[in-house]
mmCIF file with all atom_site columns, C-alpha atoms in Angstrom:
data_model
loop_
_atom_site.group_PDB
_atom_site.id
_atom_site.type_symbol
_atom_site.label_atom_id
_atom_site.label_alt_id
_atom_site.label_comp_id
_atom_site.label_asym_id
_atom_site.label_entity_id
_atom_site.label_seq_id
_atom_site.pdbx_PDB_ins_code
_atom_site.Cartn_x
_atom_site.Cartn_y
_atom_site.Cartn_z
_atom_site.occupancy
_atom_site.B_iso_or_equiv
_atom_site.pdbx_formal_charge
_atom_site.auth_seq_id
_atom_site.auth_comp_id
_atom_site.auth_asym_id
_atom_site.auth_atom_id
_atom_site.pdbx_PDB_model_num
ATOM 1   C CA . UNK A 1 1   ? -2.598  -0.585  -12.659 1.00 0.00 ? 583 UNK A CA 1
ATOM 2   C CA . UNK A 1 2   ? 0.720   -2.099  -13.530 1.00 0.00 ? 584 UNK A CA 1
ATOM 3   C CA . UNK A 1 3   ? 3.773   -1.272  -11.477 1.00 0.00 ? 585 UNK A CA 1
ATOM 4   C CA . UNK A 1 4   ? 5.592   1.015   -13.875 1.00 0.00 ? 586 UNK A CA 1
ATOM 5   C CA . UNK A 1 5   ? 9.067   2.275   -13.240 1.00 0.00 ? 587 UNK A CA 1
ATOM 6   C CA . UNK A 1 6   ? 7.882   5.899   -13.491 1.00 0.00 ? 588 UNK A CA 1
ATOM 7   C CA . UNK A 1 7   ? 4.776   5.537   -11.304 1.00 0.00 ? 589 UNK A CA 1
ATOM 8   C CA . UNK A 1 8   ? 4.899   7.619   -8.112  1.00 0.00 ? 590 UNK A CA 1
ATOM 9   C CA . UNK A 1 9   ? 4.838   5.902   -4.738  1.00 0.00 ? 591 UNK A CA 1
ATOM 10  C CA . UNK A 1 10  ? 3.085   7.957   -2.062  1.00 0.00 ? 592 UNK A CA 1
ATOM 11  C CA . UNK A 1 11  ? 4.549   7.172   1.373   1.00 0.00 ? 593 UNK A CA 1
ATOM 12  C CA . UNK A 1 12  ? 3.202   8.416   4.692   1.00 0.00 ? 594 UNK A CA 1
ATOM 13  C CA . UNK A 1 13  ? 5.848   8.359   7.417   1.00 0.00 ? 595 UNK A CA 1
ATOM 14  C CA . UNK A 1 14  ? 4.530   8.684   10.983  1.00 0.00 ? 596 UNK A CA 1
ATOM 15  C CA . UNK A 1 15  ? 6.992   9.337   13.809  1.00 0.00 ? 597 UNK A CA 1
ATOM 16  C CA . UNK A 1 16  ? 6.734   11.650  16.808  1.00 0.00 ? 598 UNK A CA 1
ATOM 17  C CA . UNK A 1 17  ? 10.264  12.925  16.131  1.00 0.00 ? 599 UNK A CA 1
ATOM 18  C CA . UNK A 1 18  ? 10.193  15.397  13.204  1.00 0.00 ? 600 UNK A CA 1
ATOM 19  C CA . UNK A 1 19  ? 13.951  15.113  12.705  1.00 0.00 ? 601 UNK A CA 1
ATOM 20  C CA . UNK A 1 20  ? 13.499  11.374  12.011  1.00 0.00 ? 602 UNK A CA 1
ATOM 21  C CA . UNK A 1 21  ? 10.649  11.935  9.536   1.00 0.00 ? 603 UNK A CA 1
ATOM 22  C CA . UNK A 1 22  ? 12.684  14.643  7.783   1.00 0.00 ? 604 UNK A CA 1
ATOM 23  C CA . UNK A 1 23  ? 15.793  12.464  7.574   1.00 0.00 ? 605 UNK A CA 1
ATOM 24  C CA . UNK A 1 24  ? 13.864  9.403   6.424   1.00 0.00 ? 606 UNK A CA 1
ATOM 25  C CA . UNK A 1 25  ? 11.862  11.374  3.875   1.00 0.00 ? 607 UNK A CA 1
ATOM 26  C CA . UNK A 1 26  ? 14.990  12.995  2.457   1.00 0.00 ? 608 UNK A CA 1
ATOM 27  C CA . UNK A 1 27  ? 16.806  9.686   2.176   1.00 0.00 ? 609 UNK A CA 1
ATOM 28  C CA . UNK A 1 28  ? 13.848  7.848   0.607   1.00 0.00 ? 610 UNK A CA 1
ATOM 29  C CA . UNK A 1 29  ? 13.305  10.566  -1.994  1.00 0.00 ? 611 UNK A CA 1
ATOM 30  C CA . UNK A 1 30  ? 17.022  10.505  -2.844  1.00 0.00 ? 612 UNK A CA 1
ATOM 31  C CA . UNK A 1 31  ? 17.064  6.709   -2.976  1.00 0.00 ? 613 UNK A CA 1
ATOM 32  C CA . UNK A 1 32  ? 14.166  6.543   -5.446  1.00 0.00 ? 614 UNK A CA 1
ATOM 33  C CA . UNK A 1 33  ? 12.770  9.522   -7.304  1.00 0.00 ? 615 UNK A CA 1
ATOM 34  C CA . UNK A 1 34  ? 9.370   7.816   -7.468  1.00 0.00 ? 616 UNK A CA 1
ATOM 35  C CA . UNK A 1 35  ? 8.913   8.282   -3.711  1.00 0.00 ? 617 UNK A CA 1
ATOM 36  C CA . UNK A 1 36  ? 6.867   11.233  -2.502  1.00 0.00 ? 618 UNK A CA 1
ATOM 37  C CA . UNK A 1 37  ? 7.011   11.245  1.309   1.00 0.00 ? 619 UNK A CA 1
ATOM 38  C CA . UNK A 1 38  ? 4.421   12.951  3.463   1.00 0.00 ? 620 UNK A CA 1
ATOM 39  C CA . UNK A 1 39  ? 4.992   13.095  7.217   1.00 0.00 ? 621 UNK A CA 1
ATOM 40  C CA . UNK A 1 40  ? 2.912   13.121  10.381  1.00 0.00 ? 622 UNK A CA 1
ATOM 41  C CA . UNK A 1 41  ? 4.067   13.411  13.995  1.00 0.00 ? 623 UNK A CA 1
ATOM 42  C CA . UNK A 1 42  ? 1.251   11.422  15.623  1.00 0.00 ? 624 UNK A CA 1
ATOM 43  C CA . UNK A 1 43  ? -1.019  8.501   14.873  1.00 0.00 ? 625 UNK A CA 1
ATOM 44  C CA . UNK A 1 44  ? -4.056  10.807  14.905  1.00 0.00 ? 626 UNK A CA 1
ATOM 45  C CA . UNK A 1 45  ? -2.449  13.095  12.322  1.00 0.00 ? 627 UNK A CA 1
ATOM 46  C CA . UNK A 1 46  ? -1.482  10.019  10.314  1.00 0.00 ? 628 UNK A CA 1
ATOM 47  C CA . UNK A 1 47  ? -5.072  8.751   10.291  1.00 0.00 ? 629 UNK A CA 1
ATOM 48  C CA . UNK A 1 48  ? -6.302  12.166  9.129   1.00 0.00 ? 630 UNK A CA 1
ATOM 49  C CA . UNK A 1 49  ? -3.797  12.091  6.279   1.00 0.00 ? 631 UNK A CA 1
ATOM 50  C CA . UNK A 1 50  ? -4.796  8.554   5.295   1.00 0.00 ? 632 UNK A CA 1
ATOM 51  C CA . UNK A 1 51  ? -8.497  9.424   5.334   1.00 0.00 ? 633 UNK A CA 1
ATOM 52  C CA . UNK A 1 52  ? -7.878  12.541  3.233   1.00 0.00 ? 634 UNK A CA 1
ATOM 53  C CA . UNK A 1 53  ? -5.777  10.723  0.655   1.00 0.00 ? 635 UNK A CA 1
ATOM 54  C CA . UNK A 1 54  ? -4.657  7.139   1.238   1.00 0.00 ? 636 UNK A CA 1
ATOM 55  C CA . UNK A 1 55  ? -0.959  6.670   0.460   1.00 0.00 ? 637 UNK A CA 1
ATOM 56  C CA . UNK A 1 56  ? 0.534   3.665   -1.280  1.00 0.00 ? 638 UNK A CA 1
ATOM 57  C CA . UNK A 1 57  ? 2.394   2.709   1.911   1.00 0.00 ? 639 UNK A CA 1
ATOM 58  C CA . UNK A 1 58  ? 2.539   3.729   5.574   1.00 0.00 ? 640 UNK A CA 1
ATOM 59  C CA . UNK A 1 59  ? 5.807   3.675   7.503   1.00 0.00 ? 641 UNK A CA 1
ATOM 60  C CA . UNK A 1 60  ? 5.361   4.118   11.241  1.00 0.00 ? 642 UNK A CA 1
ATOM 61  C CA . UNK A 1 61  ? 7.400   4.239   14.403  1.00 0.00 ? 643 UNK A CA 1
ATOM 62  C CA . UNK A 1 62  ? 6.313   2.006   17.272  1.00 0.00 ? 644 UNK A CA 1
ATOM 63  C CA . UNK A 1 63  ? 7.078   4.078   20.364  1.00 0.00 ? 645 UNK A CA 1
ATOM 64  C CA . UNK A 1 64  ? 4.896   7.194   20.088  1.00 0.00 ? 646 UNK A CA 1
ATOM 65  C CA . UNK A 1 65  ? 3.002   9.034   22.829  1.00 0.00 ? 647 UNK A CA 1
ATOM 66  C CA . UNK A 1 66  ? -0.722  8.409   23.012  1.00 0.00 ? 648 UNK A CA 1
ATOM 67  C CA . UNK A 1 67  ? -1.216  5.802   20.318  1.00 0.00 ? 649 UNK A CA 1
ATOM 68  C CA . UNK A 1 68  ? 1.676   3.432   19.662  1.00 0.00 ? 650 UNK A CA 1
ATOM 69  C CA . UNK A 1 69  ? 2.526   1.932   16.291  1.00 0.00 ? 651 UNK A CA 1
ATOM 70  C CA . UNK A 1 70  ? 0.547   -1.277  16.866  1.00 0.00 ? 652 UNK A CA 1
ATOM 71  C CA . UNK A 1 71  ? -2.601  0.620   17.860  1.00 0.00 ? 653 UNK A CA 1
ATOM 72  C CA . UNK A 1 72  ? -2.111  2.865   14.839  1.00 0.00 ? 654 UNK A CA 1
ATOM 73  C CA . UNK A 1 73  ? -1.730  -0.214  12.626  1.00 0.00 ? 655 UNK A CA 1
ATOM 74  C CA . UNK A 1 74  ? -4.962  -1.669  14.034  1.00 0.00 ? 656 UNK A CA 1
ATOM 75  C CA . UNK A 1 75  ? -6.823  1.590   13.354  1.00 0.00 ? 657 UNK A CA 1
ATOM 76  C CA . UNK A 1 76  ? -5.509  1.665   9.782   1.00 0.00 ? 658 UNK A CA 1
ATOM 77  C CA . UNK A 1 77  ? -6.452  -1.992  9.210   1.00 0.00 ? 659 UNK A CA 1
ATOM 78  C CA . UNK A 1 78  ? -10.084 -1.291  10.212  1.00 0.00 ? 660 UNK A CA 1
ATOM 79  C CA . UNK A 1 79  ? -10.553 1.001   7.215   1.00 0.00 ? 661 UNK A CA 1
ATOM 80  C CA . UNK A 1 80  ? -7.742  -0.060  4.885   1.00 0.00 ? 662 UNK A CA 1
ATOM 81  C CA . UNK A 1 81  ? -7.069  -3.780  5.372   1.00 0.00 ? 663 UNK A CA 1
ATOM 82  C CA . UNK A 1 82  ? -4.754  -4.092  2.363   1.00 0.00 ? 664 UNK A CA 1
ATOM 83  C CA . UNK A 1 83  ? -2.741  -0.882  2.715   1.00 0.00 ? 665 UNK A CA 1
ATOM 84  C CA . UNK A 1 84  ? 0.962   -1.746  3.041   1.00 0.00 ? 666 UNK A CA 1
ATOM 85  C CA . UNK A 1 85  ? 2.135   -0.823  6.544   1.00 0.00 ? 667 UNK A CA 1
ATOM 86  C CA . UNK A 1 86  ? 5.766   -1.063  7.631   1.00 0.00 ? 668 UNK A CA 1
ATOM 87  C CA . UNK A 1 87  ? 6.659   -0.739  11.297  1.00 0.00 ? 669 UNK A CA 1
ATOM 88  C CA . UNK A 1 88  ? 10.042  1.033   11.322  1.00 0.00 ? 670 UNK A CA 1
ATOM 89  C CA . UNK A 1 89  ? 11.075  1.235   14.931  1.00 0.00 ? 671 UNK A CA 1
ATOM 90  C CA . UNK A 1 90  ? 14.072  1.938   17.088  1.00 0.00 ? 672 UNK A CA 1
ATOM 91  C CA . UNK A 1 91  ? 12.613  0.064   20.058  1.00 0.00 ? 673 UNK A CA 1
ATOM 92  C CA . UNK A 1 92  ? 12.236  -3.369  18.645  1.00 0.00 ? 674 UNK A CA 1
ATOM 93  C CA . UNK A 1 93  ? 11.794  -6.652  20.381  1.00 0.00 ? 675 UNK A CA 1
ATOM 94  C CA . UNK A 1 94  ? 10.428  -10.082 19.627  1.00 0.00 ? 676 UNK A CA 1
ATOM 95  C CA . UNK A 1 95  ? 7.247   -9.165  21.528  1.00 0.00 ? 677 UNK A CA 1
ATOM 96  C CA . UNK A 1 96  ? 6.708   -6.025  19.441  1.00 0.00 ? 678 UNK A CA 1
ATOM 97  C CA . UNK A 1 97  ? 7.414   -7.943  16.234  1.00 0.00 ? 679 UNK A CA 1
ATOM 98  C CA . UNK A 1 98  ? 4.995   -10.681 17.274  1.00 0.00 ? 680 UNK A CA 1
ATOM 99  C CA . UNK A 1 99  ? 2.265   -8.158  18.103  1.00 0.00 ? 681 UNK A CA 1
ATOM 100 C CA . UNK A 1 100 ? 2.850   -6.373  14.798  1.00 0.00 ? 682 UNK A CA 1
ATOM 101 C CA . UNK A 1 101 ? 2.577   -9.610  12.829  1.00 0.00 ? 683 UNK A CA 1
ATOM 102 C CA . UNK A 1 102 ? -0.595  -10.571 14.705  1.00 0.00 ? 684 UNK A CA 1
ATOM 103 C CA . UNK A 1 103 ? -2.074  -7.138  13.881  1.00 0.00 ? 685 UNK A CA 1
ATOM 104 C CA . UNK A 1 104 ? -1.356  -7.611  10.180  1.00 0.00 ? 686 UNK A CA 1
ATOM 105 C CA . UNK A 1 105 ? 1.783   -5.562  9.590   1.00 0.00 ? 687 UNK A CA 1
ATOM 106 C CA . UNK A 1 106 ? 3.196   -5.881  6.075   1.00 0.00 ? 688 UNK A CA 1
ATOM 107 C CA . UNK A 1 107 ? 6.777   -5.671  7.255   1.00 0.00 ? 689 UNK A CA 1
ATOM 108 C CA . UNK A 1 108 ? 8.797   -4.948  10.381  1.00 0.00 ? 690 UNK A CA 1
ATOM 109 C CA . UNK A 1 109 ? 12.168  -3.265  10.349  1.00 0.00 ? 691 UNK A CA 1
ATOM 110 C CA . UNK A 1 110 ? 14.352  -1.885  13.116  1.00 0.00 ? 692 UNK A CA 1
ATOM 111 C CA . UNK A 1 111 ? 15.979  1.496   12.673  1.00 0.00 ? 693 UNK A CA 1
ATOM 112 C CA . UNK A 1 112 ? 19.723  1.566   12.731  1.00 0.00 ? 694 UNK A CA 1
ATOM 113 C CA . UNK A 1 113 ? 22.674  3.706   11.896  1.00 0.00 ? 695 UNK A CA 1
ATOM 114 C CA . UNK A 1 114 ? 24.012  3.938   8.400   1.00 0.00 ? 696 UNK A CA 1
ATOM 115 C CA . UNK A 1 115 ? 22.404  4.325   5.021   1.00 0.00 ? 697 UNK A CA 1
ATOM 116 C CA . UNK A 1 116 ? 21.920  0.595   4.512   1.00 0.00 ? 698 UNK A CA 1
ATOM 117 C CA . UNK A 1 117 ? 18.877  0.656   6.863   1.00 0.00 ? 699 UNK A CA 1
ATOM 118 C CA . UNK A 1 118 ? 17.215  3.293   4.681   1.00 0.00 ? 700 UNK A CA 1
ATOM 119 C CA . UNK A 1 119 ? 18.136  1.398   1.526   1.00 0.00 ? 701 UNK A CA 1
ATOM 120 C CA . UNK A 1 120 ? 16.490  -1.675  3.037   1.00 0.00 ? 702 UNK A CA 1
ATOM 121 C CA . UNK A 1 121 ? 13.418  0.381   3.989   1.00 0.00 ? 703 UNK A CA 1
ATOM 122 C CA . UNK A 1 122 ? 13.171  1.762   0.441   1.00 0.00 ? 704 UNK A CA 1
ATOM 123 C CA . UNK A 1 123 ? 13.388  -1.760  -0.970  1.00 0.00 ? 705 UNK A CA 1
ATOM 124 C CA . UNK A 1 124 ? 10.692  -3.044  1.377   1.00 0.00 ? 706 UNK A CA 1
ATOM 125 C CA . UNK A 1 125 ? 8.397   -0.141  0.462   1.00 0.00 ? 707 UNK A CA 1
ATOM 126 C CA . UNK A 1 126 ? 8.878   -0.830  -3.255  1.00 0.00 ? 708 UNK A CA 1
ATOM 127 C CA . UNK A 1 127 ? 8.204   -4.551  -2.765  1.00 0.00 ? 709 UNK A CA 1
ATOM 128 C CA . UNK A 1 128 ? 5.097   -3.976  -0.637  1.00 0.00 ? 710 UNK A CA 1
ATOM 129 C CA . UNK A 1 129 ? 3.635   -1.461  -3.091  1.00 0.00 ? 711 UNK A CA 1
ATOM 130 C CA . UNK A 1 130 ? 4.443   -3.658  -6.094  1.00 0.00 ? 712 UNK A CA 1
ATOM 131 C CA . UNK A 1 131 ? 2.776   -6.642  -4.438  1.00 0.00 ? 713 UNK A CA 1
ATOM 132 C CA . UNK A 1 132 ? -0.365  -4.646  -3.636  1.00 0.00 ? 714 UNK A CA 1
ATOM 133 C CA . UNK A 1 133 ? -0.601  -3.121  -7.108  1.00 0.00 ? 715 UNK A CA 1
ATOM 134 C CA . UNK A 1 134 ? -0.145  -6.501  -8.766  1.00 0.00 ? 716 UNK A CA 1
ATOM 135 C CA . UNK A 1 135 ? -2.847  -8.012  -6.527  1.00 0.00 ? 717 UNK A CA 1
ATOM 136 C CA . UNK A 1 136 ? -5.223  -5.159  -7.393  1.00 0.00 ? 718 UNK A CA 1
ATOM 137 C CA . UNK A 1 137 ? -4.512  -5.654  -11.100 1.00 0.00 ? 719 UNK A CA 1
ATOM 138 C CA . UNK A 1 138 ? -5.138  -9.410  -10.805 1.00 0.00 ? 720 UNK A CA 1
ATOM 139 C CA . UNK A 1 139 ? -8.422  -8.746  -8.978  1.00 0.00 ? 721 UNK A CA 1
ATOM 140 C CA . UNK A 1 140 ? -9.546  -6.357  -11.728 1.00 0.00 ? 722 UNK A CA 1
ATOM 141 C CA . UNK A 1 141 ? -8.631  -8.869  -14.417 1.00 0.00 ? 723 UNK A CA 1
ATOM 142 C CA . UNK A 1 142 ? -10.609 -11.556 -12.614 1.00 0.00 ? 724 UNK A CA 1
ATOM 143 C CA . UNK A 1 143 ? -13.642 -9.257  -12.369 1.00 0.00 ? 725 UNK A CA 1
ATOM 144 C CA . UNK A 1 144 ? -13.404 -8.480  -16.077 1.00 0.00 ? 726 UNK A CA 1
ATOM 145 C CA . UNK A 1 145 ? -13.184 -12.171 -16.897 1.00 0.00 ? 727 UNK A CA 1
ATOM 146 C CA . UNK A 1 146 ? -16.294 -12.878 -14.813 1.00 0.00 ? 728 UNK A CA 1
ATOM 147 C CA . UNK A 1 147 ? -18.160 -10.056 -16.554 1.00 0.00 ? 729 UNK A CA 1
ATOM 148 C CA . UNK A 1 148 ? -17.052 -11.350 -19.937 1.00 0.00 ? 730 UNK A CA 1
ATOM 149 C CA . UNK A 1 149 ? -18.211 -14.875 -19.079 1.00 0.00 ? 731 UNK A CA 1
ATOM 150 C CA . UNK A 1 150 ? -21.522 -13.528 -17.764 1.00 0.00 ? 732 UNK A CA 1
ATOM 151 C CA . UNK A 1 151 ? -22.101 -11.490 -20.908 1.00 0.00 ? 733 UNK A CA 1
ATOM 152 C CA . UNK A 1 152 ? -21.097 -14.441 -23.064 1.00 0.00 ? 734 UNK A CA 1
ATOM 153 C CA . UNK A 1 153 ? -23.783 -16.570 -21.407 1.00 0.00 ? 735 UNK A CA 1
ATOM 154 C CA . UNK A 1 154 ? -26.589 -14.077 -22.008 1.00 0.00 ? 736 UNK A CA 1
ATOM 155 C CA . UNK A 1 155 ? -27.141 -15.414 -25.464 1.00 0.00 ? 737 UNK A CA 1
ATOM 156 C CA . UNK A 1 156 ? -27.908 -13.617 -28.665 1.00 0.00 ? 738 UNK A CA 1
ATOM 157 C CA . UNK A 1 157 ? -30.217 -13.645 -31.593 1.00 0.00 ? 739 UNK A CA 1
ATOM 158 C CA . UNK A 1 158 ? -30.090 -14.249 -35.294 1.00 0.00 ? 740 UNK A CA 1
ATOM 159 C CA . UNK A 1 159 ? -32.409 -12.781 -37.900 1.00 0.00 ? 741 UNK A CA 1
ATOM 160 C CA . UNK A 1 160 ? -33.333 -15.157 -40.689 1.00 0.00 ? 742 UNK A CA 1
ATOM 161 C CA . UNK A 1 161 ? -33.978 -12.740 -43.540 1.00 0.00 ? 743 UNK A CA 1
ATOM 162 C CA . UNK A 1 162 ? -35.496 -15.394 -45.806 1.00 0.00 ? 744 UNK A CA 1
ATOM 163 C CA . UNK A 1 163 ? -38.232 -16.384 -43.342 1.00 0.00 ? 745 UNK A CA 1
ATOM 164 C CA . UNK A 1 164 ? -38.286 -13.051 -41.483 1.00 0.00 ? 746 UNK A CA 1
ATOM 165 C CA . UNK A 1 165 ? -37.940 -14.821 -38.128 1.00 0.00 ? 747 UNK A CA 1
ATOM 166 C CA . UNK A 1 166 ? -35.770 -14.206 -35.144 1.00 0.00 ? 748 UNK A CA 1
ATOM 167 C CA . UNK A 1 167 ? -33.939 -17.165 -33.680 1.00 0.00 ? 749 UNK A CA 1
ATOM 168 C CA . UNK A 1 168 ? -32.652 -16.846 -30.108 1.00 0.00 ? 750 UNK A CA 1
ATOM 169 C CA . UNK A 1 169 ? -29.423 -18.619 -29.358 1.00 0.00 ? 751 UNK A CA 1
#
């Protein structure tokens, strides 16, 4: 499906601090009216939400009790290897960023004060979702081309009405 300007973008934001998920969700929905933000306060709750209805993008904190953001990312990647996943963390470091990249994170962004951090997050979500949707569309087009080529090679027949014979081509 093409990335249309009116197409909704379902975002799941996972953070153990509900005030952060509320603030982030409010800002994202104000920044872009295509965003519909669902929240979860633990990785387990996030996985339940993803399994019930996969979002277009996951935004997750790193430092959460029980399952941290990297472990959550790894669990998501097992079932949804291409789902955009942005690690949006207040406790960032080169080690965390390196682990996130090794685990297949789509993007890594540190939280900060000011609206520019949320504007940047919104932009990264849009870019990640657009990239995934365009890749899915390209894959579908390739499949259709293969099917068309396959059907084109199956041959056909022609009926010669004068001789009442069928000629296979």
